[in-house]
XYZ file of C-alpha atoms in Angstrom:
249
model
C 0.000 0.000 0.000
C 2.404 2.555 -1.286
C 0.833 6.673 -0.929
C 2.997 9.560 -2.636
C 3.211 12.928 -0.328
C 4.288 16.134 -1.489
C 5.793 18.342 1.432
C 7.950 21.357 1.126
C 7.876 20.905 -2.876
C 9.213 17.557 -2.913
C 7.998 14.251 -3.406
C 8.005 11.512 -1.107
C 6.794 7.646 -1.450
C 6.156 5.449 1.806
C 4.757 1.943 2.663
C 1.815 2.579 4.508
C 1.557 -1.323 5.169
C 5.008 -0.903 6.665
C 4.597 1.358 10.141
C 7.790 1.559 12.344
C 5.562 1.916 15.852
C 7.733 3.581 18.233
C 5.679 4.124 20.878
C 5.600 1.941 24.633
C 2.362 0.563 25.318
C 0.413 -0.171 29.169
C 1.389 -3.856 29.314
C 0.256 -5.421 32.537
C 1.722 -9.098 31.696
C 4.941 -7.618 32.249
C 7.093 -5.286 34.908
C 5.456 -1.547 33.755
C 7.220 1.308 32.993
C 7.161 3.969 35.605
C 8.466 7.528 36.433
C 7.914 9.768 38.959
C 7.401 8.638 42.047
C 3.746 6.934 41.583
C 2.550 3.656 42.119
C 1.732 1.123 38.735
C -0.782 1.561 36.379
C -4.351 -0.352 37.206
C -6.268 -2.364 34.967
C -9.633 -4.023 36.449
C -13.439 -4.709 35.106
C -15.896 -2.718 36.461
C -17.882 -4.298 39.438
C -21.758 -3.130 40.185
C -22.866 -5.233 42.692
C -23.322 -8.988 41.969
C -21.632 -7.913 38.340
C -18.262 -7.617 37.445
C -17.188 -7.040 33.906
C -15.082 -9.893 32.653
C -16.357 -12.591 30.423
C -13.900 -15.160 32.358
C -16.322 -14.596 35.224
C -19.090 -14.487 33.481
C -20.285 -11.693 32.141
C -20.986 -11.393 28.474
C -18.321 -8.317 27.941
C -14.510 -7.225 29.561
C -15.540 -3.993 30.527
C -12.584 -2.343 32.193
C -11.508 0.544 34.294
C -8.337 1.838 33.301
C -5.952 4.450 36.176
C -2.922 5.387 34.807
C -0.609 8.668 34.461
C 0.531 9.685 30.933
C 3.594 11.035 32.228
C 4.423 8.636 34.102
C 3.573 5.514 32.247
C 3.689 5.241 28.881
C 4.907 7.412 25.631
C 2.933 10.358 25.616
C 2.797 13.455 23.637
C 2.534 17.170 25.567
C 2.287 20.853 24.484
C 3.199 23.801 26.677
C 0.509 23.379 28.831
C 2.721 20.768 30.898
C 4.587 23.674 32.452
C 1.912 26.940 32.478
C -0.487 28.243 35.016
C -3.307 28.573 32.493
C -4.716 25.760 30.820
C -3.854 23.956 27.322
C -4.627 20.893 26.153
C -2.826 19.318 23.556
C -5.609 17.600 21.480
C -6.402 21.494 21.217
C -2.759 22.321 20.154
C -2.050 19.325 18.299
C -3.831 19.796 14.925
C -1.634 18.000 12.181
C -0.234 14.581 12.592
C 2.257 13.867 9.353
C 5.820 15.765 9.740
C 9.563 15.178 8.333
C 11.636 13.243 11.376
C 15.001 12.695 11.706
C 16.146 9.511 13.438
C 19.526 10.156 15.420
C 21.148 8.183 17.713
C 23.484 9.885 20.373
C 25.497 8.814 23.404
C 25.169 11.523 26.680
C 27.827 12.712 27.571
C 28.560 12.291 31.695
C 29.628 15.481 32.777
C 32.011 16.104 35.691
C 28.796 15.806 38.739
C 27.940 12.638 37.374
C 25.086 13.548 35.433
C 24.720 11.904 31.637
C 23.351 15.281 29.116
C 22.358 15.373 25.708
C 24.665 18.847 23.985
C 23.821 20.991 21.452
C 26.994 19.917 19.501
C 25.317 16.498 19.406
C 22.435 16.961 17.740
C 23.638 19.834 15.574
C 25.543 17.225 13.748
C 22.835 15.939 12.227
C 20.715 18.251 11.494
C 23.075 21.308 11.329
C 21.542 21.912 7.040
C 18.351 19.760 7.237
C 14.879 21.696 7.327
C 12.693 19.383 9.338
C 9.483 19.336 11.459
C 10.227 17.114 14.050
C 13.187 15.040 14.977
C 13.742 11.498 16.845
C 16.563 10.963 19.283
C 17.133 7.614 20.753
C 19.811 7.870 23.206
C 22.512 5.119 23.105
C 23.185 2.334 24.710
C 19.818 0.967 23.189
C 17.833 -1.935 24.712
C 14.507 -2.871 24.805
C 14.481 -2.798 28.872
C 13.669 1.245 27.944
C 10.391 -0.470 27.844
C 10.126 -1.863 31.442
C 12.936 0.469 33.432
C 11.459 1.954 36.654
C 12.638 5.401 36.172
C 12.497 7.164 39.959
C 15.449 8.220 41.603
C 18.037 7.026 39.000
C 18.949 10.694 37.721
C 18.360 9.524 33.666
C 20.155 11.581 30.728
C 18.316 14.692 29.986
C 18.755 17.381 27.106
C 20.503 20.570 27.862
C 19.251 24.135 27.466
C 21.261 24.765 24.567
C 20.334 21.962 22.768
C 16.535 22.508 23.314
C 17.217 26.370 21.947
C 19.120 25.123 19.320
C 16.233 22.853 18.046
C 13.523 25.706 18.710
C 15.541 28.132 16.337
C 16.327 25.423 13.729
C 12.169 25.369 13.299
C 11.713 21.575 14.714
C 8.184 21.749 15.931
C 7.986 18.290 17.815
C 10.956 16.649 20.392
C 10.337 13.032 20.513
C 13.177 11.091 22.949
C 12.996 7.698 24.885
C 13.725 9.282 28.213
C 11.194 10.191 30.864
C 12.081 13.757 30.724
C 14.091 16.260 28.591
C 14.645 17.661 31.948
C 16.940 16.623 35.274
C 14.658 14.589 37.265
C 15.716 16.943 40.052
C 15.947 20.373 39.025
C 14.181 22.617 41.339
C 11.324 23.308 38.819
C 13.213 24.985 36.457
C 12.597 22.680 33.573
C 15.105 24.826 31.197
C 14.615 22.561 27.806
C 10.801 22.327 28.290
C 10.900 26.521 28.473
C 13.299 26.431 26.346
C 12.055 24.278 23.654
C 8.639 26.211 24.073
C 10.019 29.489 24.025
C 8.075 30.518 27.278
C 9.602 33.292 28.030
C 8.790 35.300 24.645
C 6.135 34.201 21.848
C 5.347 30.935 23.065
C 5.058 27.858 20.413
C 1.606 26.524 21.339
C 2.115 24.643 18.039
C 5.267 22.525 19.497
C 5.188 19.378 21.174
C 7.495 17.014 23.460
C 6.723 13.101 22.897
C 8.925 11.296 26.103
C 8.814 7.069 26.496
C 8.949 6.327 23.164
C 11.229 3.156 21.990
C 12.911 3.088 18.874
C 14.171 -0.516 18.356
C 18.008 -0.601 16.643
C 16.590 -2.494 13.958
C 15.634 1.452 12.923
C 18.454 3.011 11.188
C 19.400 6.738 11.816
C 17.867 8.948 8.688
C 14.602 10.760 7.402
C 11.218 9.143 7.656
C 7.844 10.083 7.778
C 6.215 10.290 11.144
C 2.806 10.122 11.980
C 2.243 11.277 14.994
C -1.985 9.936 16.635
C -2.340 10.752 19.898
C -5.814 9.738 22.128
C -8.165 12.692 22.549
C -7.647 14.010 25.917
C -8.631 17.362 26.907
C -5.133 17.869 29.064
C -1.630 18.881 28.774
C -0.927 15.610 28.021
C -2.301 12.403 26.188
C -1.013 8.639 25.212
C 0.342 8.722 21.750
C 1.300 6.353 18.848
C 4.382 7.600 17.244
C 4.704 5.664 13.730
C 7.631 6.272 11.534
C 7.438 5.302 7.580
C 10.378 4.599 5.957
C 10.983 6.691 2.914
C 11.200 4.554 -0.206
């Protein structure tokens, strides 16, 4: 199932019958991805008195309550609203879903305190003379336990400042990284590369996004794809997503 797209006055041809899903699901049947601070997700049918929603006890539907926290639990896409007194939500902000991505893999860097940071200089290598909408970074070394690590209180890599203001001004609408955070865990609210990346402190980009938790397996080779990004209709600063990548033919 092969679809032509025209962006930016060039032509590009993709497999629709071939997504790359990049996203982390809610997978009970297996130790759950978790970050900051909260208990597990909670999947359980509904019970109304002498009824209880699952067909294995015998009712003639699974009808189940779901209590999770985007943030905290699975890849999830958030605008600016994450880090502002007044309310946005991003199925408000979010209103296009196909962008140019670039796919780059880079290695933190541990800096002299101990902590592991994603520079400027390392992402500008890549994309230094590309014009794109959105970019990937997977952060090396790359396993799948990204999909079951239990994030609280182990300090992960994080994106500095620079690098966040670097992507604003290169015109990259949408961050997408397989960390919890593109902040410190600990950082005394500050959250520099979320203000920075949003540009908070001038005209803010209500039109820019952050996607944390995804998984990009190494079977994915660094380059240009075409990235759908679907995200569930919350009203809130953040939502589950479904990151798919298309591989440009």
């Amino acid at each position: 199932m092969k679809a032509s797209i025209e962006y930016n006055k060039q032509q590009y041809t993709i497999d629709l019958s071939k997504p790359l899903d990049i996203s982390i699901p809610i997978d009970l049947s297996k130790q759950c991805l978790n970050a900051w601070y909260i208990d597990d997700p909670k999947i359980s049918p509904v019970v109304l008195g002498d009824w209880t929603g699952s067909v294995e006890q015998g009712a003639d539907v699974n009808f189940n309550n779901i209590a999770f926290n985007p943030h905290a639990h699975i890849t999830h896409t958030e605008c600016v609203g994450h880090i502002t007194k007044e309310f946005y939500s991003i199925n408000k902000k979010l209103s296009k879903f196909f962008f140019l991505a670039e796919v780059v893999s880079v290695t933190p860097e541990k800096i002299d305190n101990g902590d592991f940071i994603i520079t400027k200089d390392a992402i500008k290598s890549f994309i230094h003379s590309k014009e794109l909408e959105a970019i990937v970074i997977r952060t090396l070394p790359n396993t799948d336990k990204k999909k079951t690590t239990r994030y609280s209180n182990t300090n992960p890599p994080y994106l500095l400042q620079e690098a966040a203001e670097y992507l604003k001004e290169k015109g990259v609408k949408h961050l997408l990284i397989d960390l919890p955070s593109v902040d410190k865990e600990q950082d005394e609210g500050k959250l520099l590369s979320h203000n920075a990346f949003w540009n908070t402190q001038e005209e803010i980009r209500f039109d820019a996004t952050i996607t944390e938790f995804i998984y990009v397996p190494s079977s994915i080779n660094d380059g240009t794809y075409l990235l759908n990004l679907m995200v569930a209709p919350f009203e809130n600063d953040a939502t589950p997503s479904k990151p798919i990548l298309y591989k440009i033919l």
